[in-house]
Short mmCIF file of C-alpha atoms in Angstrom, two decimals:
data_model
loop_
_atom_site.label_atom_id
_atom_site.label_comp_id
_atom_site.label_asym_id
_atom_site.label_seq_id
_atom_site.Cartn_x
_atom_site.Cartn_y
_atom_site.Cartn_z
CA MET A 1 -10.54 -20.69 -0.05
CA ARG A 2 -11.58 -17.50 -1.71
CA LEU A 3 -9.48 -14.34 -1.70
CA VAL A 4 -11.30 -11.30 -1.50
CA ILE A 5 -9.26 -8.30 -2.73
CA ASP A 6 -9.64 -4.63 -3.15
CA PHE A 7 -8.68 -2.68 -6.20
CA ASP A 8 -7.63 0.68 -5.27
CA TYR A 9 -4.04 0.99 -3.29
CA THR A 10 -4.36 -2.32 -2.60
CA LEU A 11 -3.57 -3.77 -5.77
CA PHE A 12 -3.70 -0.59 -8.22
CA ASP A 13 -1.69 2.59 -7.42
CA THR A 14 -4.26 5.19 -7.84
CA ALA A 15 -1.67 8.21 -7.34
CA CYS A 16 -0.17 6.34 -10.75
CA LEU A 17 -3.43 6.68 -12.48
CA ARG A 18 -4.20 10.14 -11.15
CA ALA A 19 -0.18 11.79 -12.17
CA LYS A 20 -0.92 10.15 -15.66
CA LEU A 21 -4.31 11.89 -16.46
CA ILE A 22 -2.66 15.32 -15.04
CA MET A 23 0.05 14.93 -17.55
CA ALA A 24 -2.36 14.09 -20.41
CA LEU A 25 -4.81 17.18 -19.61
CA ALA A 26 -1.28 19.52 -19.36
CA ASP A 27 -1.37 19.17 -22.54
CA PHE A 28 -4.89 21.77 -22.95
CA GLY A 29 -3.36 24.24 -20.06
CA ILE A 30 -5.19 22.04 -17.21
CA THR A 31 -3.11 22.61 -14.28
CA LYS A 32 -2.79 20.18 -11.81
CA LYS A 33 -4.11 22.20 -9.10
CA GLN A 34 -7.00 22.89 -11.34
CA PHE A 35 -7.74 19.13 -11.35
CA GLN A 36 -7.34 18.59 -7.80
CA GLU A 37 -9.89 21.36 -6.92
CA THR A 38 -12.49 20.14 -9.74
CA GLU A 39 -12.05 16.56 -8.34
CA LYS A 40 -12.74 17.87 -5.18
CA GLN A 41 -16.04 19.16 -6.45
CA VAL A 42 -17.06 15.57 -7.94
CA LEU A 43 -16.09 13.83 -4.98
CA LYS A 44 -18.87 15.77 -2.95
CA LYS A 45 -21.39 13.40 -4.88
CA GLY A 46 -19.98 10.40 -3.09
CA VAL A 47 -18.31 8.09 -5.87
CA TYR A 48 -15.92 9.42 -8.69
CA VAL A 49 -17.07 9.75 -12.11
CA LEU A 50 -14.82 10.61 -14.65
CA ILE A 51 -16.97 12.29 -17.23
CA GLU A 52 -17.97 14.88 -14.89
CA HIS A 53 -14.95 15.72 -14.03
CA LEU A 54 -13.90 16.04 -17.53
CA GLN A 55 -17.37 18.16 -18.12
CA GLN A 56 -15.75 20.40 -15.15
CA LEU A 57 -12.59 20.52 -16.34
CA SER A 58 -13.71 21.77 -19.67
CA LYS A 59 -15.59 24.66 -18.42
CA ILE A 60 -12.69 26.20 -16.72
CA SER A 61 -10.41 25.49 -19.39
CA SER A 62 -9.26 28.68 -20.95
CA PRO A 63 -9.02 28.82 -24.15
CA ARG A 64 -11.92 26.79 -23.99
CA VAL A 65 -11.38 23.00 -24.20
CA ALA A 66 -14.50 20.90 -25.89
CA VAL A 67 -15.34 17.76 -23.80
CA SER A 68 -15.03 15.57 -26.51
CA ASP A 69 -11.21 16.65 -26.71
CA LEU A 70 -10.40 15.74 -23.24
CA VAL A 71 -12.03 12.25 -23.46
CA LEU A 72 -9.99 11.33 -26.30
CA ALA A 73 -7.01 12.50 -24.23
CA VAL A 74 -7.47 10.51 -21.50
CA ASP A 75 -8.71 7.39 -23.48
CA GLN A 76 -4.83 7.08 -24.57
CA VAL A 77 -3.98 7.08 -20.43
CA PHE A 78 -6.57 4.09 -20.40
CA PHE A 79 -4.73 2.01 -23.22
CA ASP A 80 -2.41 0.81 -20.57
CA LEU A 81 -2.44 0.78 -16.77
CA SER A 82 -0.24 -2.29 -16.09
CA PRO A 83 2.67 -0.02 -14.87
CA CYS A 84 0.66 1.06 -11.84
CA VAL A 85 -0.12 -2.05 -10.90
CA TYR A 86 2.05 -2.63 -7.23
CA GLY A 87 4.68 -5.37 -8.39
CA ASP A 88 4.58 -7.35 -5.25
CA ALA A 89 0.28 -7.16 -6.29
CA ARG A 90 0.86 -8.88 -9.58
CA GLU A 91 3.42 -11.78 -7.90
CA PHE A 92 0.91 -12.35 -5.23
CA LEU A 93 -1.93 -12.63 -7.78
CA GLU A 94 0.20 -15.18 -9.76
CA GLN A 95 1.32 -17.36 -7.30
CA ALA A 96 -2.14 -18.00 -5.93
CA LYS A 97 -3.15 -18.55 -9.49
CA GLN A 98 -0.55 -20.86 -9.31
CA LYS A 99 -2.27 -23.08 -6.23
CA LYS A 100 -5.53 -22.67 -7.99
CA ILE A 101 -6.64 -20.29 -5.15
CA LEU A 102 -10.05 -18.48 -6.15
CA ILE A 103 -9.84 -14.65 -6.38
CA THR A 104 -12.01 -12.22 -6.17
CA ILE A 105 -11.66 -8.45 -7.14
CA LEU A 106 -14.06 -6.37 -5.16
CA SER A 107 -13.94 -2.82 -5.82
CA PHE A 108 -15.97 -0.02 -4.73
CA GLY A 109 -16.94 2.85 -6.89
CA HIS A 110 -18.85 4.39 -10.47
CA LEU A 111 -19.38 0.91 -11.80
CA ALA A 112 -17.75 2.12 -15.59
CA PHE A 113 -15.09 3.79 -14.37
CA GLN A 114 -13.64 1.29 -11.70
CA LYS A 115 -14.31 -1.66 -14.25
CA ARG A 116 -12.29 0.74 -17.11
CA LYS A 117 -9.54 0.57 -14.48
CA ILE A 118 -9.52 -2.77 -14.17
CA LEU A 119 -9.74 -3.67 -17.29
CA ALA A 120 -6.84 -1.46 -18.57
CA SER A 121 -4.53 -2.84 -15.58
CA GLY A 122 -4.85 -5.81 -16.90
CA LEU A 123 -5.65 -7.58 -13.15
CA ASP A 124 -8.39 -8.64 -14.57
CA ALA A 125 -6.97 -11.99 -16.27
CA TRP A 126 -6.12 -13.35 -12.89
CA ALA A 127 -9.28 -12.87 -11.40
CA ASP A 128 -11.73 -15.43 -11.29
CA GLU A 129 -14.23 -12.96 -10.63
CA VAL A 130 -14.30 -9.06 -10.67
CA ILE A 131 -17.08 -7.29 -8.71
CA VAL A 132 -17.72 -3.84 -9.03
CA THR A 133 -20.41 -2.19 -6.73
CA ASP A 134 -21.30 1.25 -5.66
CA GLN A 135 -23.12 -0.68 -2.42
CA PRO A 136 -21.33 -1.63 0.82
CA LYS A 137 -19.21 -4.58 0.20
CA GLU A 138 -20.52 -6.68 2.85
CA LYS A 139 -23.79 -7.38 0.55
CA ILE A 140 -21.51 -8.89 -1.87
CA ILE A 141 -19.52 -10.55 0.74
CA ASP A 142 -23.18 -11.66 2.67
CA LYS A 143 -23.40 -14.52 -0.27
CA TRP A 144 -20.25 -16.14 0.45
CA ASP A 145 -19.16 -18.40 3.14
CA LYS A 146 -17.26 -16.11 5.46
CA ASN A 147 -15.24 -19.11 7.17
CA ASP A 148 -13.53 -19.86 3.63
CA ILE A 149 -12.82 -16.00 3.18
CA ILE A 150 -9.56 -13.92 3.44
CA PHE A 151 -10.58 -10.15 2.67
CA ILE A 152 -7.84 -8.19 1.74
CA ASN A 153 -7.98 -3.94 1.98
CA ASP A 154 -6.21 -0.78 2.49
CA ARG A 155 -8.69 0.90 4.53
CA GLY A 156 -9.00 0.12 8.21
CA GLN A 157 -12.15 1.47 8.79
CA GLU A 158 -13.81 -0.99 6.60
CA ILE A 159 -11.59 -3.92 7.64
CA ASP A 160 -12.92 -2.94 11.03
CA LYS A 161 -17.00 -2.86 9.79
CA ILE A 162 -16.79 -6.25 7.89
CA LYS A 163 -14.84 -7.88 10.74
CA GLN A 164 -17.49 -6.54 12.93
CA LYS A 165 -20.20 -8.04 11.43
CA TYR A 166 -18.31 -11.21 9.97
CA PRO A 167 -15.44 -11.96 12.72
CA GLN A 168 -15.15 -15.73 11.11
CA LEU A 169 -13.50 -14.66 8.02
CA GLN A 170 -10.08 -13.30 7.92
CA ALA A 171 -8.96 -9.97 7.13
CA VAL A 172 -5.48 -8.76 5.97
CA TRP A 173 -4.81 -4.96 6.31
CA LEU A 174 -2.87 -3.78 3.49
CA HIS A 175 -1.08 -0.67 5.31
CA ARG A 176 0.66 0.78 2.38
CA LYS A 177 2.63 4.08 3.56
CA HIS A 178 1.43 7.27 1.56
CA THR A 179 -1.31 6.61 0.62
CA PRO A 180 -4.81 8.27 1.36
CA TYR A 181 -6.12 5.79 4.17
CA ASP A 182 -2.38 5.22 5.62
CA THR A 183 -3.55 7.03 8.59
CA GLU A 184 -6.65 5.57 9.14
CA PRO A 185 -6.81 3.04 12.44
CA CYS A 186 -7.73 -0.36 12.13
CA HIS A 187 -8.48 -2.82 14.91
CA ARG A 188 -10.28 -5.80 13.67
CA ALA A 189 -7.76 -6.99 11.12
CA ASP A 190 -6.28 -10.20 11.77
CA GLN A 191 -2.58 -9.36 10.12
CA GLU A 192 -1.21 -6.05 8.92
CA LEU A 193 1.41 -6.19 6.35
CA ALA A 194 3.12 -3.31 4.06
CA LYS A 195 2.98 -5.19 0.89
CA PHE A 196 1.37 -8.77 -0.36
CA ASN A 197 3.27 -11.36 0.93
CA PHE A 198 1.99 -14.99 -0.15
CA ASN A 199 3.34 -16.88 2.85
CA LYS A 200 2.12 -14.73 5.55
CA ILE A 201 -1.02 -14.23 3.60
CA ILE A 202 -2.01 -18.19 2.72
CA ASN A 203 -0.73 -20.08 5.61
#
Protein backbone atom coordinates (compact mmCIF):
# COMPACT_ATOMS: atom_id res chain seq x y z
CA MET A 1 0.00 0.00 0.00
CA ARG A 2 1.17 3.49 -0.84
CA LEU A 3 -0.32 6.64 0.68
CA VAL A 4 0.06 9.59 -1.70
CA ILE A 5 -0.70 12.70 0.30
CA ASP A 6 -0.97 16.33 -0.77
CA PHE A 7 0.77 18.95 1.38
CA ASP A 8 -0.97 22.35 1.39
CA TYR A 9 -4.30 22.39 3.28
CA THR A 10 -4.13 18.61 3.57
CA LEU A 11 -1.18 18.08 5.92
CA PHE A 12 -0.22 21.71 6.37
CA ASP A 13 -2.23 24.85 7.22
CA THR A 14 -0.84 27.22 4.60
CA ALA A 15 -2.91 30.08 6.01
CA CYS A 16 -0.86 29.73 9.20
CA LEU A 17 2.34 30.30 7.21
CA ARG A 18 0.81 33.27 5.42
CA ALA A 19 -0.14 34.85 8.75
CA LYS A 20 3.40 34.35 10.05
CA LEU A 21 4.86 36.00 6.93
CA ILE A 22 2.50 38.97 7.22
CA MET A 23 3.48 39.40 10.86
CA ALA A 24 7.20 39.26 10.08
CA LEU A 25 6.92 41.79 7.27
CA ALA A 26 4.77 44.16 9.34
CA ASP A 27 7.98 45.21 11.13
CA PHE A 28 8.93 46.95 7.86
CA GLY A 29 5.61 48.79 7.57
CA ILE A 30 4.23 46.33 5.02
CA THR A 31 0.49 45.89 5.51
CA LYS A 32 -1.67 42.80 5.15
CA LYS A 33 -3.42 44.44 2.20
CA GLN A 34 -0.10 45.09 0.45
CA PHE A 35 0.95 41.48 1.07
CA GLN A 36 -2.28 40.10 -0.38
CA GLU A 37 -2.36 42.39 -3.42
CA THR A 38 1.24 41.64 -4.42
CA GLU A 39 0.66 37.93 -3.75
CA LYS A 40 -2.14 37.97 -6.35
CA GLN A 41 0.22 39.57 -8.87
CA VAL A 42 2.80 36.83 -8.34
CA LEU A 43 0.15 34.09 -8.59
CA LYS A 44 -0.94 35.34 -12.02
CA LYS A 45 2.05 33.42 -13.38
CA GLY A 46 0.46 30.21 -12.11
CA VAL A 47 2.96 29.26 -9.40
CA TYR A 48 3.82 31.21 -6.25
CA VAL A 49 7.49 32.19 -6.01
CA LEU A 50 8.47 33.70 -2.67
CA ILE A 51 11.47 35.73 -3.84
CA GLU A 52 9.37 37.36 -6.57
CA HIS A 53 6.81 38.30 -3.94
CA LEU A 54 9.50 39.86 -1.74
CA GLN A 55 10.84 41.80 -4.72
CA GLN A 56 7.36 43.20 -5.35
CA LEU A 57 6.99 44.18 -1.70
CA SER A 58 10.39 45.87 -1.70
CA LYS A 59 9.34 48.04 -4.65
CA ILE A 60 6.22 49.36 -2.93
CA SER A 61 7.64 49.67 0.60
CA SER A 62 7.92 53.16 2.04
CA PRO A 63 10.51 53.94 3.19
CA ARG A 64 12.15 51.53 0.72
CA VAL A 65 13.23 48.23 2.26
CA ALA A 66 15.94 46.16 0.61
CA VAL A 67 14.96 42.70 -0.63
CA SER A 68 17.83 41.25 1.40
CA ASP A 69 16.29 42.59 4.63
CA LEU A 70 12.93 41.03 3.76
CA VAL A 71 14.65 37.73 3.00
CA LEU A 72 16.31 37.74 6.43
CA ALA A 73 12.96 38.35 8.13
CA VAL A 74 11.32 35.54 6.18
CA ASP A 75 14.19 33.17 6.99
CA GLN A 76 13.24 33.44 10.65
CA VAL A 77 9.71 32.31 9.84
CA PHE A 78 11.01 29.21 8.07
CA PHE A 79 13.15 28.19 11.02
CA ASP A 80 10.25 26.10 12.36
CA LEU A 81 6.86 25.63 10.71
CA SER A 82 5.79 22.62 12.77
CA PRO A 83 3.03 24.68 14.51
CA CYS A 84 1.34 24.97 11.10
CA VAL A 85 0.97 21.20 10.71
CA TYR A 86 -2.58 19.99 11.35
CA GLY A 87 -2.70 17.92 14.54
CA ASP A 88 -4.80 15.19 12.95
CA ALA A 89 -2.30 14.98 10.06
CA ARG A 90 0.65 14.40 12.37
CA GLU A 91 -1.26 11.71 14.29
CA PHE A 92 -2.25 9.98 11.03
CA LEU A 93 1.33 9.90 9.75
CA GLU A 94 2.53 8.49 13.06
CA GLN A 95 -0.05 5.69 12.87
CA ALA A 96 0.78 4.92 9.23
CA LYS A 97 4.49 4.82 10.03
CA GLN A 98 3.89 2.39 12.89
CA LYS A 99 2.05 0.09 10.47
CA LYS A 100 4.98 0.37 8.02
CA ILE A 101 2.77 1.83 5.29
CA LEU A 102 4.65 3.58 2.48
CA ILE A 103 4.12 7.35 2.69
CA THR A 104 4.69 9.71 -0.23
CA ILE A 105 4.13 13.44 0.13
CA LEU A 106 3.30 14.75 -3.35
CA SER A 107 3.14 18.52 -3.66
CA PHE A 108 2.57 20.82 -6.62
CA GLY A 109 4.27 24.20 -6.82
CA HIS A 110 7.55 26.05 -7.12
CA LEU A 111 10.16 23.40 -6.36
CA ALA A 112 12.42 25.36 -3.98
CA PHE A 113 9.54 26.99 -2.08
CA GLN A 114 7.55 23.79 -1.60
CA LYS A 115 10.60 21.83 -0.48
CA ARG A 116 11.46 24.58 1.98
CA LYS A 117 7.97 24.49 3.48
CA ILE A 118 7.98 20.71 3.80
CA LEU A 119 11.40 20.62 5.44
CA ALA A 120 10.48 23.42 7.86
CA SER A 121 7.27 21.60 8.78
CA GLY A 122 9.23 18.52 9.84
CA LEU A 123 6.86 16.22 7.93
CA ASP A 124 9.65 14.89 5.74
CA ALA A 125 10.72 12.84 8.77
CA TRP A 126 7.49 10.81 8.51
CA ALA A 127 7.59 10.32 4.74
CA ASP A 128 9.39 7.60 2.81
CA GLU A 129 9.42 9.92 -0.18
CA VAL A 130 8.84 13.64 -0.78
CA ILE A 131 8.10 14.68 -4.35
CA VAL A 132 7.60 18.29 -5.40
CA THR A 133 6.53 18.89 -8.98
CA ASP A 134 5.46 21.72 -11.24
CA GLN A 135 3.79 19.18 -13.52
CA PRO A 136 0.33 17.58 -13.15
CA LYS A 137 0.37 15.01 -10.33
CA GLU A 138 -0.90 12.23 -12.57
CA LYS A 139 2.45 12.25 -14.34
CA ILE A 140 4.03 11.14 -11.06
CA ILE A 141 1.24 8.70 -10.14
CA ASP A 142 1.48 7.08 -13.56
CA LYS A 143 4.66 5.19 -12.58
CA TRP A 144 3.07 3.40 -9.59
CA ASP A 145 0.68 0.46 -9.22
CA LYS A 146 -2.70 2.24 -9.12
CA ASN A 147 -4.40 -0.67 -7.34
CA ASP A 148 -2.08 -0.07 -4.38
CA ILE A 149 -2.59 3.70 -4.00
CA ILE A 150 -4.65 5.73 -1.56
CA PHE A 151 -4.60 9.33 -2.82
CA ILE A 152 -5.45 12.02 -0.23
CA ASN A 153 -6.06 15.61 -1.28
CA ASP A 154 -8.06 18.71 -0.37
CA ARG A 155 -8.76 19.72 -4.00
CA GLY A 156 -11.98 18.21 -5.28
CA GLN A 157 -11.26 18.98 -8.93
CA GLU A 158 -7.83 17.41 -8.70
CA ILE A 159 -9.30 14.23 -7.24
CA ASP A 160 -11.91 14.08 -10.02
CA LYS A 161 -9.23 14.48 -12.69
CA ILE A 162 -7.03 11.75 -11.24
CA LYS A 163 -9.90 9.35 -10.56
CA GLN A 164 -11.14 9.78 -14.12
CA LYS A 165 -7.73 8.68 -15.39
CA TYR A 166 -7.05 6.07 -12.69
CA PRO A 167 -10.43 4.79 -11.39
CA GLN A 168 -8.76 1.84 -9.68
CA LEU A 169 -6.95 3.92 -7.05
CA GLN A 170 -8.70 4.93 -3.83
CA ALA A 171 -9.22 8.68 -3.41
CA VAL A 172 -9.94 10.45 -0.13
CA TRP A 173 -11.26 14.00 -0.31
CA LEU A 174 -9.95 15.71 2.82
CA HIS A 175 -12.57 18.40 2.84
CA ARG A 176 -11.34 20.85 5.47
CA LYS A 177 -13.60 23.82 6.14
CA HIS A 178 -12.50 27.45 5.81
CA THR A 179 -9.77 26.69 3.29
CA PRO A 180 -9.39 28.21 -0.21
CA TYR A 181 -10.95 25.23 -2.01
CA ASP A 182 -13.62 24.10 0.43
CA THR A 183 -16.41 25.08 -2.01
CA GLU A 184 -14.77 23.29 -4.93
CA PRO A 185 -16.97 20.32 -5.92
CA CYS A 186 -15.77 16.73 -5.91
CA HIS A 187 -17.74 13.95 -7.60
CA ARG A 188 -15.39 10.96 -7.82
CA ALA A 189 -13.89 10.59 -4.33
CA ASP A 190 -14.27 7.22 -2.62
CA GLN A 191 -14.45 8.96 0.75
CA GLU A 192 -15.03 12.48 2.05
CA LEU A 193 -13.56 13.35 5.45
CA ALA A 194 -13.27 16.62 7.34
CA LYS A 195 -9.97 15.49 8.87
CA PHE A 196 -7.63 12.49 8.90
CA ASN A 197 -9.05 9.32 10.43
CA PHE A 198 -6.72 6.31 10.24
CA ASN A 199 -9.37 3.66 10.79
CA LYS A 200 -11.62 5.07 8.05
CA ILE A 201 -8.86 5.57 5.50
CA ILE A 202 -7.00 2.31 6.17
CA ASN A 203 -9.68 -0.34 6.22
